[in-house]
mmCIF file of C-alpha atoms in Angstrom:
data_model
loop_
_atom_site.group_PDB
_atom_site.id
_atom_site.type_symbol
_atom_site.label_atom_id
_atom_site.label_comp_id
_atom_site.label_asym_id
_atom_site.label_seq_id
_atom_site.Cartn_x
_atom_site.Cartn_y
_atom_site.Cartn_z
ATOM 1 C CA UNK F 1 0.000 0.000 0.000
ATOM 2 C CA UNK F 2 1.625 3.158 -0.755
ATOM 3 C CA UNK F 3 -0.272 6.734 0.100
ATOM 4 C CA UNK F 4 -1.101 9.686 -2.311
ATOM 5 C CA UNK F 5 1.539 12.417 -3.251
ATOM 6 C CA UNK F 6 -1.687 15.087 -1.815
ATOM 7 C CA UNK F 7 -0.874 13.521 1.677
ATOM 8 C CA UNK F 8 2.469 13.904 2.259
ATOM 9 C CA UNK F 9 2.219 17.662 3.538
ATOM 10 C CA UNK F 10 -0.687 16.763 5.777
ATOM 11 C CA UNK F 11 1.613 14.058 7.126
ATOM 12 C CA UNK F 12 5.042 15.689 7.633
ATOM 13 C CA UNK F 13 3.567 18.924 8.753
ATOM 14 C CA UNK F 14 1.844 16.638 11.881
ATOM 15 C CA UNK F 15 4.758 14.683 11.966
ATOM 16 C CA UNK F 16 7.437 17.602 12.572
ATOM 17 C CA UNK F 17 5.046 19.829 14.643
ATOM 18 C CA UNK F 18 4.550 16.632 17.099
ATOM 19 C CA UNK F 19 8.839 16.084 17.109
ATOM 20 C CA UNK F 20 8.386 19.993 18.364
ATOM 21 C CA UNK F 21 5.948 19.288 21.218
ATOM 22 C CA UNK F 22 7.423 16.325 22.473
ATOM 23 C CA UNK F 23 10.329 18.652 24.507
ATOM 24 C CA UNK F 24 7.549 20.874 25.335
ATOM 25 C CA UNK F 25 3.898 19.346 26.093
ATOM 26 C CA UNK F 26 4.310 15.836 25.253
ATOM 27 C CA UNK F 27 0.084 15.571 25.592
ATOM 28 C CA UNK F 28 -0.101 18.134 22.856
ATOM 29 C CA UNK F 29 2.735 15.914 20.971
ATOM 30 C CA UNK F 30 0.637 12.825 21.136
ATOM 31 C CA UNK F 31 -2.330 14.234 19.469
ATOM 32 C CA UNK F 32 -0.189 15.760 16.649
ATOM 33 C CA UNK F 33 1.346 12.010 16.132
ATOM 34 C CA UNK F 34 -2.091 10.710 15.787
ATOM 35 C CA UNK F 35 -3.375 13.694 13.480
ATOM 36 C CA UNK F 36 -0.016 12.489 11.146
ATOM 37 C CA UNK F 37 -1.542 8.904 11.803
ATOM 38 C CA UNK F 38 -4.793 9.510 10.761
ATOM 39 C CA UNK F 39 -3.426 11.395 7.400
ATOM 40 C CA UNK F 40 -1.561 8.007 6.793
ATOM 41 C CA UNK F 41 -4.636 6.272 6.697
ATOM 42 C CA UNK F 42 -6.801 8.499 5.125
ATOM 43 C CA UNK F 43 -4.320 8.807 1.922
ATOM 44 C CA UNK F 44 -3.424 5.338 1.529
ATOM 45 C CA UNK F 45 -3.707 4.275 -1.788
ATOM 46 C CA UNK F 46 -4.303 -0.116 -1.386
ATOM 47 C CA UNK F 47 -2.926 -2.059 -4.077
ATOM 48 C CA UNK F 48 -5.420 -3.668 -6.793
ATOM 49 C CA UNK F 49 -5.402 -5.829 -9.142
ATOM 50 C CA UNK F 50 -8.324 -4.484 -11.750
ATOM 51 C CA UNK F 51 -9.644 -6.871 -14.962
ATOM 52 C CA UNK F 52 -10.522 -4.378 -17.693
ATOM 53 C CA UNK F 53 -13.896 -5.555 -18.839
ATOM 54 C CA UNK F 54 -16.108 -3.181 -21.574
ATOM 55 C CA UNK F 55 -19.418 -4.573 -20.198
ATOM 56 C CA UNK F 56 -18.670 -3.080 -16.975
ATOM 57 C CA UNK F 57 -19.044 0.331 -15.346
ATOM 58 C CA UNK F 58 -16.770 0.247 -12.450
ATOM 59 C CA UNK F 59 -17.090 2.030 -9.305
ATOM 60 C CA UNK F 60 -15.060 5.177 -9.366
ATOM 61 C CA UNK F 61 -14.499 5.956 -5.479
ATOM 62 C CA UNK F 62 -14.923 4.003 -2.301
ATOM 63 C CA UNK F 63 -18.353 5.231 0.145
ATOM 64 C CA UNK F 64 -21.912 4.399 0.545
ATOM 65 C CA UNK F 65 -24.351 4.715 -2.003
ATOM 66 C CA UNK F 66 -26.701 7.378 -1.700
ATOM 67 C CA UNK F 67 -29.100 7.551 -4.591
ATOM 68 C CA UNK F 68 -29.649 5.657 -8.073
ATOM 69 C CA UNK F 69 -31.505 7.645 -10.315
ATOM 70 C CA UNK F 70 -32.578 8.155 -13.936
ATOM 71 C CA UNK F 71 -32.205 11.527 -15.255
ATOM 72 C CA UNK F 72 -34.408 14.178 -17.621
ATOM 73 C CA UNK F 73 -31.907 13.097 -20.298
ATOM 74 C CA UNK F 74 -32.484 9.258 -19.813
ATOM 75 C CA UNK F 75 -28.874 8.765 -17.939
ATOM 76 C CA UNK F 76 -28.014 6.533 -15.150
ATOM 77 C CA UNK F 77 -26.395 8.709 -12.141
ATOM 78 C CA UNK F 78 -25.385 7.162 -8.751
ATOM 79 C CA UNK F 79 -24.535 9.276 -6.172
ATOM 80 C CA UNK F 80 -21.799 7.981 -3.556
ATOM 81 C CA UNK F 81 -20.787 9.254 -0.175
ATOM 82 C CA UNK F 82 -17.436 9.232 1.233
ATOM 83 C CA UNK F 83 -17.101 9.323 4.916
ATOM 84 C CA UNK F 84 -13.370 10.137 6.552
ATOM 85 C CA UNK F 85 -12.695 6.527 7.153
ATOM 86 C CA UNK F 86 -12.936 5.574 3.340
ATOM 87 C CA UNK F 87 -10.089 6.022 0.653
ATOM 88 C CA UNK F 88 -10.209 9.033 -0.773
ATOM 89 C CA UNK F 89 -8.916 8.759 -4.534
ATOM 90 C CA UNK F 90 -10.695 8.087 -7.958
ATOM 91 C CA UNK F 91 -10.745 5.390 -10.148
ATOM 92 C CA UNK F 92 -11.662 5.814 -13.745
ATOM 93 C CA UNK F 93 -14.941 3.549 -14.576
ATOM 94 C CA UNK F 94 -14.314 2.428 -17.711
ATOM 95 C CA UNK F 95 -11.526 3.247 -20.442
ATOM 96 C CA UNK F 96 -11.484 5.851 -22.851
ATOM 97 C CA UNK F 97 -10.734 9.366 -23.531
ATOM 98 C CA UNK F 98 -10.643 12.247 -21.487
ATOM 99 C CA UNK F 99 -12.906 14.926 -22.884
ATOM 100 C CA UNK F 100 -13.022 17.525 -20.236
ATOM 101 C CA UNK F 101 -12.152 18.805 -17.043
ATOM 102 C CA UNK F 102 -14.065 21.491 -15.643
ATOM 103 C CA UNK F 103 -14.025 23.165 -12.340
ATOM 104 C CA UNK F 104 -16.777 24.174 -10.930
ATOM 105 C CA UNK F 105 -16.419 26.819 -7.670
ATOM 106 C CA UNK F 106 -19.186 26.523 -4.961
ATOM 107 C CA UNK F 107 -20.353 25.954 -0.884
ATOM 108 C CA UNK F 108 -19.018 23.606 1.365
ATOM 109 C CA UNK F 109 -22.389 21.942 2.260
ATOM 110 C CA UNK F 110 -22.642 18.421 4.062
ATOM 111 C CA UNK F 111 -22.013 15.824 1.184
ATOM 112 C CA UNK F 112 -24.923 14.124 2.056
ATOM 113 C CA UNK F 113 -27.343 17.314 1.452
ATOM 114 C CA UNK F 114 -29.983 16.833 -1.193
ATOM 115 C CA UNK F 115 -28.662 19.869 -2.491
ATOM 116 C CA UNK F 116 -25.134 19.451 -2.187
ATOM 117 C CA UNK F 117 -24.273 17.380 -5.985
ATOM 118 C CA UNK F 118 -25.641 20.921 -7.313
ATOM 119 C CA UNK F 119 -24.259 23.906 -5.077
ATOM 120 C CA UNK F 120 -21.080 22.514 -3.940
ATOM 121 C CA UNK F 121 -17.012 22.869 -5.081
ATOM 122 C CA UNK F 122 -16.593 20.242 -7.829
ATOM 123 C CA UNK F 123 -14.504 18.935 -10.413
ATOM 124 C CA UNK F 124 -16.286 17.297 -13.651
ATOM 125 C CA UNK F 125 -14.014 14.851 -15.632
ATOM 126 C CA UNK F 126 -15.826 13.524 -19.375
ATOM 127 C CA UNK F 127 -14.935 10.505 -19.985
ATOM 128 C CA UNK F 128 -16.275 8.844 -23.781
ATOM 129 C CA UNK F 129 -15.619 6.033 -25.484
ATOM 130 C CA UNK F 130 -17.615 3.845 -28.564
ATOM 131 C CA UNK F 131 -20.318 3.330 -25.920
ATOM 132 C CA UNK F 132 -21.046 6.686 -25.122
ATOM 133 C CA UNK F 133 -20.099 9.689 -22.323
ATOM 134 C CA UNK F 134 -19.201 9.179 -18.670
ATOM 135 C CA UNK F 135 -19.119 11.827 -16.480
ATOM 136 C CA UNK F 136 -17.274 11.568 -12.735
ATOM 137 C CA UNK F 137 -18.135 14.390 -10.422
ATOM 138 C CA UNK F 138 -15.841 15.249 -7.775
ATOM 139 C CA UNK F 139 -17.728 17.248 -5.032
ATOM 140 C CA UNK F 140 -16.376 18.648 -1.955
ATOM 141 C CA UNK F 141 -18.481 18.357 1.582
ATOM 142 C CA UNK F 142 -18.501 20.452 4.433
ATOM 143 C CA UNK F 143 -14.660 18.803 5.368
ATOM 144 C CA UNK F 144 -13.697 18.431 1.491
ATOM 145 C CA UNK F 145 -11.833 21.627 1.027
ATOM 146 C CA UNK F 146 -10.177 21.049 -2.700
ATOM 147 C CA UNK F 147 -10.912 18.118 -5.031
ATOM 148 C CA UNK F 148 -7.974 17.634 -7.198
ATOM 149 C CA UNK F 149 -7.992 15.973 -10.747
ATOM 150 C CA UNK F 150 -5.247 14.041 -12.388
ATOM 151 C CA UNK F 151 -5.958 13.943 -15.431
ATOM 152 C CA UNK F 152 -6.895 16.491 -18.446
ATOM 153 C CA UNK F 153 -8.179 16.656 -22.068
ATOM 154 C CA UNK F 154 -7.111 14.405 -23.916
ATOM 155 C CA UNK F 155 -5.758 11.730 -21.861
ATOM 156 C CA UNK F 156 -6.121 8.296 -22.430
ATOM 157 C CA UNK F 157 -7.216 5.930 -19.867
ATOM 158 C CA UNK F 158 -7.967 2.446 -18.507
ATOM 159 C CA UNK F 159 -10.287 0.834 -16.676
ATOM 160 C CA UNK F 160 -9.082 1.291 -13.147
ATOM 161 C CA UNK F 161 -6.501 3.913 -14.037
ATOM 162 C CA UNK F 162 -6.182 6.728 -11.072
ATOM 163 C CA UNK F 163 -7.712 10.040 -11.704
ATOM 164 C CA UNK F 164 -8.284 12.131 -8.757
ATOM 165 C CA UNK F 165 -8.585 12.662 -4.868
ATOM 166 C CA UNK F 166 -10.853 14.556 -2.470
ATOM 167 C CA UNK F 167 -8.980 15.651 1.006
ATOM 168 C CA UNK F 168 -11.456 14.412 3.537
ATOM 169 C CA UNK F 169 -14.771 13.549 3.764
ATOM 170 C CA UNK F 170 -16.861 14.244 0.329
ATOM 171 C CA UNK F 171 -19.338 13.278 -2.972
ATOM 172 C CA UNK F 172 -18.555 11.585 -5.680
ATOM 173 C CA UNK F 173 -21.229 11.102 -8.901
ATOM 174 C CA UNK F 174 -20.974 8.705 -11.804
ATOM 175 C CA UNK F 175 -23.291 9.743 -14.367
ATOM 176 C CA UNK F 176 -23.583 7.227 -16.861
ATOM 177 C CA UNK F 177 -25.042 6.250 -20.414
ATOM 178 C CA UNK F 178 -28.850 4.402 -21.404
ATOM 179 C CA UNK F 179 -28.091 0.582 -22.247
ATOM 180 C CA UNK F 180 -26.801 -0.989 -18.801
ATOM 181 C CA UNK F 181 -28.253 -2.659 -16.193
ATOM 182 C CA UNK F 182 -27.978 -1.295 -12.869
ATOM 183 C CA UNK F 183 -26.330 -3.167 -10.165
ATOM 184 C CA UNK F 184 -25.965 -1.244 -7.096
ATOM 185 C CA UNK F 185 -28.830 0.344 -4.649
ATOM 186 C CA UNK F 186 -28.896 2.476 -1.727
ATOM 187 C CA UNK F 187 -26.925 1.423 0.584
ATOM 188 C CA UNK F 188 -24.841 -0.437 -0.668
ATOM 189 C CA UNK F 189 -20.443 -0.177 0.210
ATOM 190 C CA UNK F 190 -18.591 -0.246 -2.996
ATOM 191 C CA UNK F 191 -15.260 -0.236 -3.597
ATOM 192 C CA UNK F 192 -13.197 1.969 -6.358
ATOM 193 C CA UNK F 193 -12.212 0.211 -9.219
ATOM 194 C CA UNK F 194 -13.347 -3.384 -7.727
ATOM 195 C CA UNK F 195 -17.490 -3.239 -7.755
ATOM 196 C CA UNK F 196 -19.490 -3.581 -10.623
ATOM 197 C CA UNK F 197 -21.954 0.095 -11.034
ATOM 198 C CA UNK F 198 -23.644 -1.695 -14.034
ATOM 199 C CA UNK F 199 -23.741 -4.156 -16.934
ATOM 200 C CA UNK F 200 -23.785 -3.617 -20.673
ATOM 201 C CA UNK F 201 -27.629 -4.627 -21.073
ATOM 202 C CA UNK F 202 -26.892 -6.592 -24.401
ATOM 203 C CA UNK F 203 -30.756 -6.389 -25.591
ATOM 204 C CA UNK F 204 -29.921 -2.640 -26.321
#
């Protein structure tokens, strides 16, 4: 497992600032160790072994889903929350070519606000290939603060392949093309880049 070049500051800042304490309020010192702990975890970045597979839409972040819903324009969007305790980094769904990268400024709401997918800080990656346009949103929360994308027009990517992170707890959407079948509810834990969002419905 190795842990995500966004985390290092986070870590070394705790890190050196609990070295500090330790000769002067070693209580103090202890909490910035575990604040330098807790970045550790939160950044880590698990080793996977992902099967690129076309009639697949693969989850894009790890988190809870929140909603499954079809859209005015006939698209498939599942909403996903990611608490504090979940990795924080971005998966690509399926492969293909980056289209766009937009920022989008906005509020801070809690992720988990009907609201929040629409009024909040997020990135919006475009992802298409022959069977049609993805879109990953990245939305900050109320402890989300920046949402930083790896990739950018033009790029070329796999199934799997890493394309973002969200420091601390956040959204993250997966909007999605007519023609699959739907394989996650409400509810459900997924995992990024490891469970199956939907199937290539092959009656379409």
């Amino acid at each position: 497992m190795s842990i995500v070049k966004e985390g290092y500051p986070f870590i070394l800042v705790f890190l050196a600032a609990g070295f500090i304490c330790s000769f002067i309020f070693d209580p103090l010192a202890i909490i910035l160790y575990l604040l330098s702990a807790f970045c550790f975890f939160f950044f880590r970045d698990p080793d996977l072994t992902i099967n690129e597979d076309k009639k697949f839409i693969l989850s894009p972040c790890n988190g809870t889903v929140m909603n499954v819903l079809t859209n005015e324009n006939g698209q498939t969007e599942v909403r996903v929350f990611m608490s504090v305790f979940n990795v924080h980094l971005q998966r690509s769904p399926i492969s293909g070519t980056v289209t766009s990268v937009e920022h989008k400024p906005g509020k801070f709401l809690k992720a988990h606000l009907p609201e929040a997918y629409i009024e909040n800080e997020q990135n919006v990656i475009t992802i298409e290939n022959e069977n049609g346009t993805y879109i990953v949103k990245q939305i900050a929360g109320i402890l989300a603060r920046r949402c930083v994308s790896w990739v950018k027009p033009g790029d070329v990517i796999k199934q799997g392949d890493k394309i973002g992170v969200i420091k601390f707890s956040s959204q993250v959407d997966l909007i999605m093309p007519a023609g699959y079948d739907v394989r996650v509810k409400v509810g459900d834990k997924v995992t990024s880049g490891l469970s199956i969002f939907a199937v290539i419905n092959q009656n379409v």
